Amino acid sequence: MDDRFAFSIQTGSPEPIYRQLVEHVRRRVAGGQIKAGDELPSVRELAQLLAVHPMTISKAYSLLQAEGLLERRRGLAMRVAAQHQHAQPAASRIELLRPALARAAAEARQLQLAKATVMKLFSDILDEDEHP
Amino acid sequence: MDDRFAFSIQTGSPEPIYRQLVEHVRRRVAGGQIKAGDELPSVRELAQLLAVHPMTISKAYSLLQAEGLLERRRGLAMRVAAQHQHAQPAASRIELLRPALARAAAEARQLQLAKATVMKLFSDILDEDEHP
Amino acid sequence: MDDRFAFSIQTGSPEPIYRQLVEHVRRRVAGGQIKAGDELPSVRELAQLLAVHPMTISKAYSLLQAEGLLERRRGLAMRVAAQHQHAQPAASRIELLRPALARAAAEARQLQLAKATVMKLFSDILDEDEHP
Amino acid sequence: MDDRFAFSIQTGSPEPIYRQLVEHVRRRVAGGQIKAGDELPSVRELAQLLAVHPMTISKAYSLLQAEGLLERRRGLAMRVAAQHQHAQPAASRIELLRPALARAAAEARQLQLAKATVMKLFSDILDEDEHP
DNA sequence: GTGGTCTAGACCACT
DNA sequence: GTGGTCTAGACCACC
């Protein structure tokens, strides 16, 4: 399947959809899965696929464009901007993950869970993700 | 120090304050740090401590009462309900942590980070938390 | 007239307004007058109609959403959740009425009123309601 | 058992305890079960029996005294005042029951219940009460 | 002292 | 337009 369409959103989440999209794209660009020059699905296409309002997609794209990650070309699909090097080295990328890990660690402590128990579950989840 | 007051909130977070409080209390009860019969700080006390409006605290307490975790006694401070065993075994508690871990794992995959790198950072963060 | 707006509250009652609304909606859903998928009046609309503060309406709606009766759709009006069959058979609905009848019966006994007298008045009141 | 002690309160009810007591006494006096000159249980006795704060009992008694139903005698138990005829004819007493019946009728209508169904259940409940 | 309810009104986020 | 969150502050009821 077209990799451009491997988006996933959770409508029930408290995190707004447009923000889920923004961060999803940011991470996939940082990880090199989407490269400079790649085209993104059109607003209408993606809106239909995710069953959300087109303006929601548009808002996400606009934010990404405002920060220079995407470039808008009249009449054409949005494209990942070439002007900057977006893919980041692992040493930088790992820092983008820190907030999510810190949050999980805080919850683990409040739940009084042993480190080994937590690490084991996390390891299992990471393995599942590799072979979905 | 009085353990009842070990609350922490982040005002800058997109997660509303009242919800942070609700989940904080839920986890501390599940972890056994707050036990059945324990009194919670009063609405006004906690509001002053966290520098938020009393109604924000009240909203959190009301939700916890609605789900049966707290019980209200007219004119007295809220108390952890005695009717159910709230502290849960580790096997149950670990499941409460799964969503946070799953989210971190999803982000790690989008960032194309190697499992070993991710596990290492998580391990470090867990260690930091133990000796703050 | 729009049936969605057949709300009624008593501001003088000791029962809080938001709770009157919650129970009103619950009963009208159980009775099938409001069906799954139906939209409720907006917070601001209903607040103006009932001459109460919008937050009072919002509080009632939030509680109904927390118990799964309503579903929130970002930016759109609240809607009766489709996931469960809410309208209940008469055998179930009659049980929802039991507390009110039991209370009336207890008061009747304390007033030392004869059963026939009480039944007659209740019958009259029920008839009045049908032809208001 | 001593009839003066046939009080019943519901601590979980939204109706305040002191008001439950006030209305309970009013109805039992109106019904003639408690007569002029009868002594009521002492504040401490009743507080212990109902497991509530003595001040709550005292507040109820004070309200009843303020409206002339009870009279307080220093060092002695409260007594139903003799100065007025409290027991009321059935024609008056039935009106005291109207609010509870009207409420039940309103709920029945919202639940879309047939009159016959409602009357049947009410009849059953009245019968149960007679032979508890 | 305790919590609850409500109003007034600002600001935000989403469609 | 929709609902959500929060503040400021008044008033009430209960213990």
Coordinates of C-alpha atoms (C1' of nucleotides) in Angstrom, one line a residue:
Chain A
M1 CA 0.0 0.0 0.0
D2 CA 1.0 3.6 -0.5
D3 CA 3.1 4.5 2.4
R4 CA 1.9 8.1 2.4
F5 CA -1.4 6.9 3.7
A6 CA -0.1 5.1 6.8
F7 CA -1.8 7.6 9.0
S8 CA -3.6 6.7 12.2
I9 CA -5.7 8.9 14.4
Q10 CA -7.9 8.2 17.4
T11 CA -11.0 10.3 17.4
G12 CA -11.8 9.4 21.0
S13 CA -8.5 10.8 22.3
P14 CA -8.4 14.0 24.2
E15 CA -5.6 15.0 21.9
P16 CA -7.0 17.0 19.0
I17 CA -6.9 15.3 15.7
Y18 CA -5.0 18.1 13.9
R19 CA -2.3 17.8 16.6
Q20 CA -2.1 14.0 16.2
L21 CA -1.5 14.6 12.5
V22 CA 1.1 17.2 13.0
E23 CA 3.2 15.2 15.4
H24 CA 2.8 12.1 13.4
V25 CA 4.2 13.8 10.3
R26 CA 7.0 15.4 12.3
R27 CA 8.2 12.1 13.7
R28 CA 8.0 10.3 10.4
V29 CA 10.0 13.0 8.7
A30 CA 12.5 13.1 11.6
G31 CA 12.8 9.3 11.3
G32 CA 13.4 9.5 7.6
Q33 CA 10.3 7.5 6.6
I34 CA 9.1 10.6 4.7
K35 CA 11.8 12.4 2.8
A36 CA 12.3 15.8 1.3
G37 CA 10.3 16.0 -1.9
D38 CA 7.8 13.3 -1.0
E39 CA 4.2 14.3 -1.6
L40 CA 1.6 14.0 1.0
P41 CA -2.0 12.9 0.3
S42 CA -4.4 15.7 -0.6
V43 CA -6.6 17.3 2.1
R44 CA -9.7 15.7 0.6
E45 CA -8.2 12.3 0.2
L46 CA -6.9 12.2 3.7
A47 CA -10.1 13.7 5.1
Q48 CA -12.2 11.0 3.5
L49 CA -9.8 8.2 4.6
L50 CA -9.8 9.3 8.2
A51 CA -13.5 10.4 8.2
V52 CA -12.8 13.8 9.6
H53 CA -13.6 17.3 8.4
P54 CA -11.3 18.5 5.6
M55 CA -10.6 21.7 7.5
T56 CA -9.0 19.6 10.2
I57 CA -6.5 18.2 7.8
S58 CA -5.9 21.6 6.3
K59 CA -5.2 23.0 9.7
A60 CA -2.5 20.4 10.4
Y61 CA -0.9 20.9 7.0
S62 CA -0.9 24.7 7.5
L63 CA 0.9 24.3 10.8
L64 CA 3.5 22.1 9.2
Q65 CA 3.9 24.5 6.4
A66 CA 4.2 27.4 8.8
E67 CA 7.1 25.7 10.5
G68 CA 8.8 25.0 7.2
L69 CA 8.4 21.3 7.1
L70 CA 5.9 21.2 4.2
E71 CA 5.6 23.4 1.2
R72 CA 2.4 24.2 -0.5
R73 CA 2.3 24.5 -4.3
R74 CA -0.8 25.9 -6.0
G75 CA -2.9 23.2 -7.5
L76 CA -0.5 20.4 -6.4
A77 CA -0.2 18.2 -3.4
M78 CA 1.7 19.3 -0.4
R79 CA 5.4 18.3 -0.5
V80 CA 8.0 17.9 2.2
A81 CA 10.2 20.9 1.9
A82 CA 13.7 20.4 0.5
Q83 CA 15.3 23.5 1.9
H84 CA 16.2 22.0 5.3
Q85 CA 17.6 18.7 6.4
H86 CA 14.7 17.3 8.2
A87 CA 15.8 13.8 9.0
Q88 CA 17.7 13.9 12.3
P89 CA 20.4 11.7 13.7
A90 CA 19.4 9.1 16.3
A91 CA 21.0 11.2 19.0
S92 CA 18.5 14.0 18.3
R93 CA 15.5 11.8 17.6
I94 CA 15.8 10.1 20.9
E95 CA 15.2 13.4 22.6
L96 CA 11.9 13.7 20.9
L97 CA 10.9 10.5 22.6
R98 CA 11.9 11.6 26.1
P99 CA 8.5 13.3 27.0
A100 CA 6.5 10.2 26.3
L101 CA 9.0 8.0 28.3
A102 CA 9.1 10.5 31.2
R103 CA 5.3 10.4 31.4
A104 CA 5.2 6.6 31.4
A105 CA 7.9 6.6 34.1
A106 CA 5.9 9.0 36.3
E107 CA 2.8 6.9 36.0
A108 CA 4.8 3.8 36.8
R109 CA 6.1 5.4 40.0
Q110 CA 2.6 6.4 41.1
L111 CA 1.5 2.9 40.5
Q112 CA 4.4 1.6 42.7
L113 CA 5.5 -0.8 40.0
A114 CA 9.0 -2.4 40.0
K115 CA 11.4 -1.3 37.3
A116 CA 11.9 -4.8 36.0
T117 CA 8.1 -5.3 35.6
V118 CA 7.8 -2.1 33.7
M119 CA 10.8 -2.8 31.5
K120 CA 9.5 -6.2 30.7
L121 CA 6.1 -4.9 29.5
F122 CA 7.7 -2.2 27.5
S123 CA 10.0 -4.6 25.8
D124 CA 7.0 -6.8 24.9
I125 CA 5.1 -3.9 23.5
L126 CA 8.1 -2.8 21.4
D127 CA 8.4 -6.3 20.0
E128 CA 4.7 -6.5 19.1
D129 CA 5.0 -3.3 17.2
E130 CA 7.7 -4.6 15.0
H131 CA 5.5 -7.5 13.8
P132 CA 2.0 -6.2 13.8
Chain B
M1 CA 5.7 15.8 55.3
D2 CA 2.1 15.0 55.0
D3 CA 1.8 12.5 52.3
R4 CA -1.7 13.6 51.4
F5 CA -0.2 16.7 49.9
A6 CA 2.2 15.1 47.4
F7 CA 0.1 16.3 44.5
S8 CA 1.7 17.7 41.4
I9 CA 0.1 19.4 38.4
Q10 CA 1.4 21.0 35.3
T11 CA -0.5 24.1 34.4
G12 CA 1.1 24.3 30.9
S13 CA -0.1 20.9 29.9
P14 CA -2.9 20.4 27.4
E15 CA -4.4 17.9 29.8
P16 CA -6.8 19.8 32.0
I17 CA -5.8 20.2 35.6
Y18 CA -8.9 18.5 37.0
R19 CA -8.1 15.4 34.9
Q20 CA -4.5 15.4 36.0
L21 CA -5.8 15.3 39.6
V22 CA -8.3 12.6 38.9
E23 CA -5.7 10.3 37.3
H24 CA -3.1 11.1 39.9
V25 CA -5.5 10.0 42.7
R26 CA -6.6 6.9 40.8
R27 CA -3.1 5.7 40.4
R28 CA -2.0 6.5 43.9
V29 CA -5.0 4.6 45.3
A30 CA -4.4 1.7 42.9
G31 CA -0.7 1.7 44.0
G32 CA -1.7 1.6 47.7
Q33 CA -0.1 4.9 48.6
I34 CA -3.5 6.2 49.5
K35 CA -5.7 3.7 51.4
A36 CA -9.3 3.2 52.0
G37 CA -10.4 5.5 54.8
D38 CA -7.6 8.0 54.2
E39 CA -8.8 11.6 54.1
L40 CA -7.8 13.8 51.2
P41 CA -6.8 17.5 51.6
S42 CA -9.7 19.8 51.6
V43 CA -10.8 21.6 48.4
R44 CA -9.6 25.0 49.7
E45 CA -6.3 23.7 51.1
L46 CA -5.4 21.9 47.9
A47 CA -6.6 24.9 45.8
Q48 CA -4.3 27.2 47.6
L49 CA -1.3 24.8 47.5
L50 CA -1.6 24.3 43.8
A51 CA -2.6 27.9 43.1
V52 CA -5.8 27.0 41.2
H53 CA -9.4 27.8 41.7
P54 CA -11.2 25.8 44.3
M55 CA -13.8 24.8 41.8
T56 CA -11.1 23.0 39.8
I57 CA -10.3 20.8 42.7
S58 CA -14.0 20.3 43.5
K59 CA -14.6 19.1 40.0
A60 CA -11.9 16.5 40.3
Y61 CA -13.2 15.3 43.6
S62 CA -16.7 15.1 42.3
L63 CA -15.7 12.9 39.5
L64 CA -13.8 10.6 41.8
Q65 CA -16.9 10.5 44.0
A66 CA -19.1 9.7 41.0
E67 CA -17.0 6.7 40.2
G68 CA -17.1 5.5 43.8
L69 CA -13.5 6.0 44.7
L70 CA -14.1 8.8 47.2
E71 CA -17.0 9.2 49.5
R72 CA -18.4 12.5 50.7
R73 CA -19.4 13.0 54.3
R74 CA -21.5 16.1 54.8
G75 CA -19.4 18.8 56.3
L76 CA -16.3 16.7 56.5
A77 CA -13.3 16.1 54.2
M78 CA -13.6 13.7 51.3
R79 CA -12.4 10.2 52.2
V80 CA -11.3 7.2 50.1
A81 CA -14.3 4.9 50.0
A82 CA -14.0 1.7 52.1
Q83 CA -16.6 -0.3 50.3
H84 CA -14.2 -1.7 47.6
Q85 CA -10.7 -2.9 47.7
H86 CA -9.0 -0.3 45.7
A87 CA -5.3 -1.2 45.9
Q88 CA -4.8 -3.6 43.0
P89 CA -2.2 -6.4 42.6
A90 CA 0.7 -5.7 40.4
A91 CA -0.7 -7.8 37.6
S92 CA -3.6 -5.4 37.4
R93 CA -1.7 -2.2 38.0
I94 CA 0.7 -3.0 35.2
E95 CA -2.3 -2.9 32.8
L96 CA -3.0 0.7 33.8
L97 CA 0.4 1.5 32.6
R98 CA 0.0 -0.1 29.2
P99 CA -1.5 2.9 27.4
A100 CA 1.4 5.2 28.3
L101 CA 3.9 2.5 27.2
A102 CA 2.0 1.8 24.0
R103 CA 2.0 5.5 23.1
A104 CA 5.7 5.8 23.7
A105 CA 6.3 2.6 21.6
A106 CA 4.3 4.1 18.7
E107 CA 6.3 7.3 18.8
A108 CA 9.5 5.3 18.9
R109 CA 8.6 3.4 15.8
Q110 CA 7.6 6.6 13.9
L111 CA 11.0 8.0 14.9
Q112 CA 12.7 4.8 13.6
L113 CA 14.6 4.3 16.8
A114 CA 16.3 1.0 17.6
K115 CA 14.8 -0.9 20.5
A116 CA 18.0 -0.9 22.4
T117 CA 18.3 2.8 22.2
V118 CA 14.8 3.3 23.5
M119 CA 15.1 0.8 26.3
K120 CA 18.4 2.4 27.4
L121 CA 16.8 5.9 27.7
F122 CA 13.7 4.5 29.5
S123 CA 15.9 2.7 32.0
D124 CA 17.8 5.9 32.7
I125 CA 14.6 7.9 33.2
L126 CA 13.3 5.2 35.6
D127 CA 16.5 5.4 37.6
E128 CA 16.4 9.2 37.8
D129 CA 12.9 9.1 39.2
E130 CA 14.0 6.8 42.0
H131 CA 16.5 9.4 43.2
P132 CA 15.0 12.7 42.5
Chain C
M1 CA -42.6 22.6 18.3
D2 CA -39.2 21.1 18.4
D3 CA -39.4 18.1 20.8
R4 CA -35.8 18.5 21.8
F5 CA -36.7 21.6 23.7
A6 CA -39.4 20.1 25.9
F7 CA -37.2 20.6 29.0
S8 CA -38.5 21.9 32.2
I9 CA -36.7 22.8 35.4
Q10 CA -37.8 24.2 38.8
T11 CA -35.3 26.8 40.0
G12 CA -36.9 26.9 43.4
S13 CA -36.3 23.2 44.0
P14 CA -33.7 22.0 46.4
E15 CA -32.7 19.5 43.7
P16 CA -29.9 21.2 41.7
I17 CA -30.7 22.3 38.2
Y18 CA -28.0 20.2 36.6
R19 CA -29.3 17.1 38.3
Q20 CA -32.9 17.8 37.2
L21 CA -31.6 17.9 33.7
V22 CA -29.6 14.7 34.0
E23 CA -32.6 12.8 35.3
H24 CA -34.9 14.4 32.8
V25 CA -32.8 13.3 29.9
R26 CA -32.2 9.8 31.4
R27 CA -36.0 9.2 31.7
R28 CA -36.8 10.6 28.3
V29 CA -34.2 8.4 26.7
A30 CA -35.4 5.3 28.7
G31 CA -38.9 6.1 27.6
G32 CA -37.9 6.3 24.0
Q33 CA -38.9 10.0 23.5
I34 CA -35.3 10.7 22.7
K35 CA -33.6 8.1 20.5
A36 CA -30.1 7.1 19.7
G37 CA -28.6 9.5 17.3
D38 CA -30.8 12.4 18.3
E39 CA -29.1 15.7 18.8
L40 CA -29.7 17.6 22.0
P41 CA -30.1 21.4 22.0
S42 CA -26.8 23.2 22.3
V43 CA -25.5 24.4 25.6
R44 CA -26.0 28.0 24.8
E45 CA -29.5 27.5 23.3
L46 CA -30.8 25.6 26.3
A47 CA -29.1 27.9 28.7
Q48 CA -30.9 30.8 27.2
L49 CA -34.2 29.0 27.1
L50 CA -34.1 28.0 30.7
A51 CA -32.5 31.3 31.8
V52 CA -29.6 29.6 33.5
H53 CA -25.9 29.8 33.1
P54 CA -24.4 27.8 30.2
M55 CA -22.0 26.1 32.5
T56 CA -25.0 24.6 34.4
I57 CA -26.2 23.0 31.2
S58 CA -22.6 21.9 30.3
K59 CA -22.3 20.2 33.7
A60 CA -25.4 18.1 33.1
Y61 CA -24.3 17.2 29.6
S62 CA -20.8 16.2 30.8
L63 CA -22.3 13.9 33.4
L64 CA -24.5 12.2 30.8
Q65 CA -21.5 11.8 28.5
A66 CA -19.5 10.3 31.4
E67 CA -22.1 7.7 31.9
G68 CA -22.2 6.9 28.2
L69 CA -25.6 8.2 27.4
L70 CA -24.4 11.1 25.2
E71 CA -21.5 11.3 22.9
R72 CA -19.5 14.4 22.2
R73 CA -18.5 15.2 18.7
R74 CA -15.8 17.9 18.6
G75 CA -17.4 21.1 17.4
L76 CA -20.8 19.6 17.0
A77 CA -23.8 19.3 19.2
M78 CA -24.1 16.5 21.7
R79 CA -25.9 13.4 20.5
V80 CA -27.5 10.4 22.1
A81 CA -24.9 7.6 21.9
A82 CA -25.7 4.8 19.5
Q83 CA -23.6 2.1 21.0
H84 CA -26.2 0.9 23.4
Q85 CA -29.9 0.3 23.2
H86 CA -31.1 2.9 25.7
A87 CA -34.9 2.7 25.4
Q88 CA -35.9 0.1 27.9
P89 CA -38.9 -2.2 28.0
A90 CA -41.8 -1.2 30.3
A91 CA -40.8 -3.9 32.8
S92 CA -37.5 -2.1 33.3
R93 CA -38.8 1.4 33.1
I94 CA -41.3 0.8 35.8
E95 CA -38.5 0.0 38.2
L96 CA -37.1 3.5 37.6
L97 CA -40.3 4.8 39.0
R98 CA -40.2 2.7 42.1
P99 CA -38.2 5.1 44.3
A100 CA -40.7 8.0 43.7
L101 CA -43.6 5.7 44.5
A102 CA -42.0 4.3 47.5
R103 CA -41.3 7.7 48.9
A104 CA -44.9 8.8 48.3
A105 CA -46.1 5.6 50.0
A106 CA -43.9 6.2 53.1
E107 CA -45.2 9.7 53.4
A108 CA -48.8 8.4 53.1
R109 CA -48.2 6.0 55.9
Q110 CA -46.8 8.7 58.1
L111 CA -49.8 10.8 57.4
Q112 CA -52.0 7.8 58.3
L113 CA -54.0 8.1 55.1
A114 CA -56.2 5.3 53.8
K115 CA -55.1 3.5 50.8
A116 CA -58.2 4.3 48.8
T117 CA -57.8 8.0 49.5
V118 CA -54.3 8.0 48.3
M119 CA -55.0 6.0 45.2
K120 CA -57.9 8.3 44.3
L121 CA -55.7 11.4 44.4
F122 CA -52.9 9.7 42.5
S123 CA -55.4 8.7 39.8
D124 CA -56.6 12.2 39.5
I125 CA -53.1 13.6 39.2
L126 CA -52.2 11.1 36.5
D127 CA -55.3 12.1 34.6
E128 CA -54.5 15.8 34.8
D129 CA -51.1 15.2 33.4
E130 CA -52.5 13.5 30.3
H131 CA -54.5 16.6 29.4
P132 CA -52.5 19.5 30.6
Chain D
M1 CA -40.7 -0.9 71.0
D2 CA -41.0 2.7 72.0
D3 CA -42.9 4.4 69.2
R4 CA -41.0 7.7 69.8
F5 CA -38.0 6.0 68.2
A6 CA -39.5 4.9 65.0
F7 CA -37.4 7.4 63.1
S8 CA -35.7 6.5 59.8
I9 CA -33.2 8.6 57.9
Q10 CA -31.2 7.9 54.8
T11 CA -27.7 9.3 55.1
G12 CA -27.0 8.8 51.4
S13 CA -30.0 10.9 50.3
P14 CA -29.4 14.3 48.8
E15 CA -32.1 15.6 51.2
P16 CA -30.4 16.9 54.3
I17 CA -30.8 14.8 57.4
Y18 CA -32.2 17.6 59.5
R19 CA -34.9 18.2 56.9
Q20 CA -35.8 14.5 56.8
L21 CA -36.3 14.6 60.5
V22 CA -38.4 17.8 60.4
E23 CA -40.8 16.5 57.7
H24 CA -41.0 13.1 59.4
V25 CA -42.1 14.6 62.6
R26 CA -44.5 17.0 60.9
R27 CA -46.2 14.2 59.1
R28 CA -46.5 12.0 62.2
V29 CA -48.0 14.8 64.1
A30 CA -50.4 15.6 61.3
G31 CA -51.3 11.9 61.2
G32 CA -52.0 11.8 64.9
Q33 CA -49.3 9.2 65.6
I34 CA -47.6 11.7 67.8
K35 CA -50.0 13.7 70.0
A36 CA -49.8 16.9 71.9
G37 CA -47.9 16.4 75.1
D38 CA -45.9 13.4 73.8
E39 CA -42.2 13.5 74.6
L40 CA -39.6 13.1 71.8
P41 CA -36.3 11.3 72.4
S42 CA -33.5 13.5 73.6
V43 CA -31.0 15.0 71.2
R44 CA -28.2 12.7 72.4
E45 CA -30.4 9.6 72.4
L46 CA -31.6 10.2 68.9
A47 CA -28.2 11.2 67.6
Q48 CA -26.6 8.0 68.9
L49 CA -29.5 5.9 67.5
L50 CA -29.2 7.4 64.0
A51 CA -25.4 7.8 64.2
V52 CA -25.4 11.4 63.3
H53 CA -24.0 14.5 64.9
P54 CA -26.1 15.8 67.8
M55 CA -26.2 19.3 66.3
T56 CA -28.1 17.9 63.3
I57 CA -30.8 16.6 65.6
S58 CA -30.8 19.8 67.5
K59 CA -31.2 21.8 64.3
A60 CA -34.3 19.8 63.4
Y61 CA -35.8 20.2 66.8
S62 CA -35.1 23.9 66.8
L63 CA -36.9 24.4 63.5
L64 CA -39.9 22.4 64.8
Q65 CA -39.9 24.5 67.9
A66 CA -39.7 27.7 65.9
E67 CA -42.8 26.8 64.0
G68 CA -44.6 26.0 67.3
L69 CA -44.9 22.3 66.9
L70 CA -42.5 21.4 69.7
E71 CA -41.9 23.1 73.0
R72 CA -38.5 23.1 74.7
R73 CA -38.5 22.8 78.5
R74 CA -35.2 23.4 80.3
G75 CA -33.7 20.2 81.4
L76 CA -36.5 18.1 80.1
A77 CA -37.2 16.3 76.8
M78 CA -38.8 18.2 73.9
R79 CA -42.6 17.8 73.9
V80 CA -45.2 18.3 71.3
A81 CA -46.9 21.6 72.0
A82 CA -50.4 21.5 73.3
Q83 CA -51.4 25.0 72.3
H84 CA -52.5 24.2 68.8
Q85 CA -54.5 21.4 67.3
H86 CA -51.9 19.7 65.2
A87 CA -53.6 16.6 64.0
Q88 CA -55.4 17.5 60.8
P89 CA -58.4 16.0 59.1
A90 CA -57.8 13.6 56.2
A91 CA -58.9 16.3 53.8
S92 CA -56.0 18.5 54.8
R93 CA -53.5 15.7 55.2
I94 CA -54.0 14.4 51.7
E95 CA -52.9 17.8 50.4
L96 CA -49.5 17.3 52.2
L97 CA -49.1 14.2 50.1
R98 CA -49.8 15.9 46.7
P99 CA -46.2 17.0 46.0
A100 CA -44.8 13.5 46.3
L101 CA -47.6 12.1 44.0
A102 CA -47.2 14.9 41.5
R103 CA -43.5 14.2 41.3
A104 CA -44.1 10.5 40.7
A105 CA -46.7 11.3 38.1
A106 CA -44.3 13.6 36.2
E107 CA -41.6 10.9 36.2
A108 CA -44.2 8.3 35.0
R109 CA -45.1 10.5 32.1
Q110 CA -41.4 11.0 31.1
L111 CA -41.0 7.2 31.2
Q112 CA -44.0 6.8 29.0
L113 CA -45.6 4.4 31.4
A114 CA -49.3 3.4 31.1
K115 CA -51.5 4.6 33.9
A116 CA -52.6 1.1 34.8
T117 CA -49.1 -0.1 35.1
V118 CA -48.2 2.7 37.4
M119 CA -51.3 2.3 39.6
K120 CA -50.6 -1.4 39.9
L121 CA -47.1 -0.9 41.2
F122 CA -48.2 1.9 43.6
S123 CA -50.9 -0.3 45.0
D124 CA -48.4 -3.1 45.6
I125 CA -46.0 -0.8 47.4
L126 CA -48.8 0.6 49.6
D127 CA -49.8 -3.0 50.5
E128 CA -46.2 -3.9 51.3
D129 CA -45.9 -1.0 53.7
E130 CA -48.9 -2.1 55.7
H131 CA -47.3 -5.4 56.5
P132 CA -43.6 -4.8 56.7
Chain E
dG1 C1' -14.5 24.2 59.3
dT2 C1' -16.4 21.1 55.1
dG3 C1' -18.2 20.5 50.0
dG4 C1' -21.9 22.2 46.5
dT5 C1' -24.2 25.2 43.3
dC6 C1' -24.6 28.9 40.4
dT7 C1' -23.4 33.2 38.0
dA8 C1' -20.5 36.2 35.1
dG9 C1' -17.3 36.2 31.9
dA10 C1' -12.8 35.2 29.6
dC11 C1' -10.2 32.3 26.6
dC12 C1' -9.3 28.1 24.0
dA13 C1' -10.0 24.3 20.7
dC14 C1' -12.5 22.2 17.2
dT15 C1' -15.8 21.9 12.8
Chain F
dG1 C1' -21.3 27.7 15.2
dT2 C1' -20.0 23.8 18.9
dG3 C1' -18.3 22.2 23.8
dG4 C1' -14.4 22.7 27.5
dT5 C1' -11.7 24.9 31.0
dC6 C1' -10.7 28.1 34.3
dT7 C1' -11.1 32.1 37.3
dA8 C1' -13.5 35.2 40.6
dG9 C1' -16.7 35.4 43.8
dA10 C1' -21.4 34.9 46.0
dC11 C1' -24.4 32.1 48.6
dC12 C1' -26.0 27.8 50.7
dA13 C1' -26.1 23.6 53.5
dC14 C1' -24.0 20.7 56.7
dC15 C1' -21.1 19.3 60.8

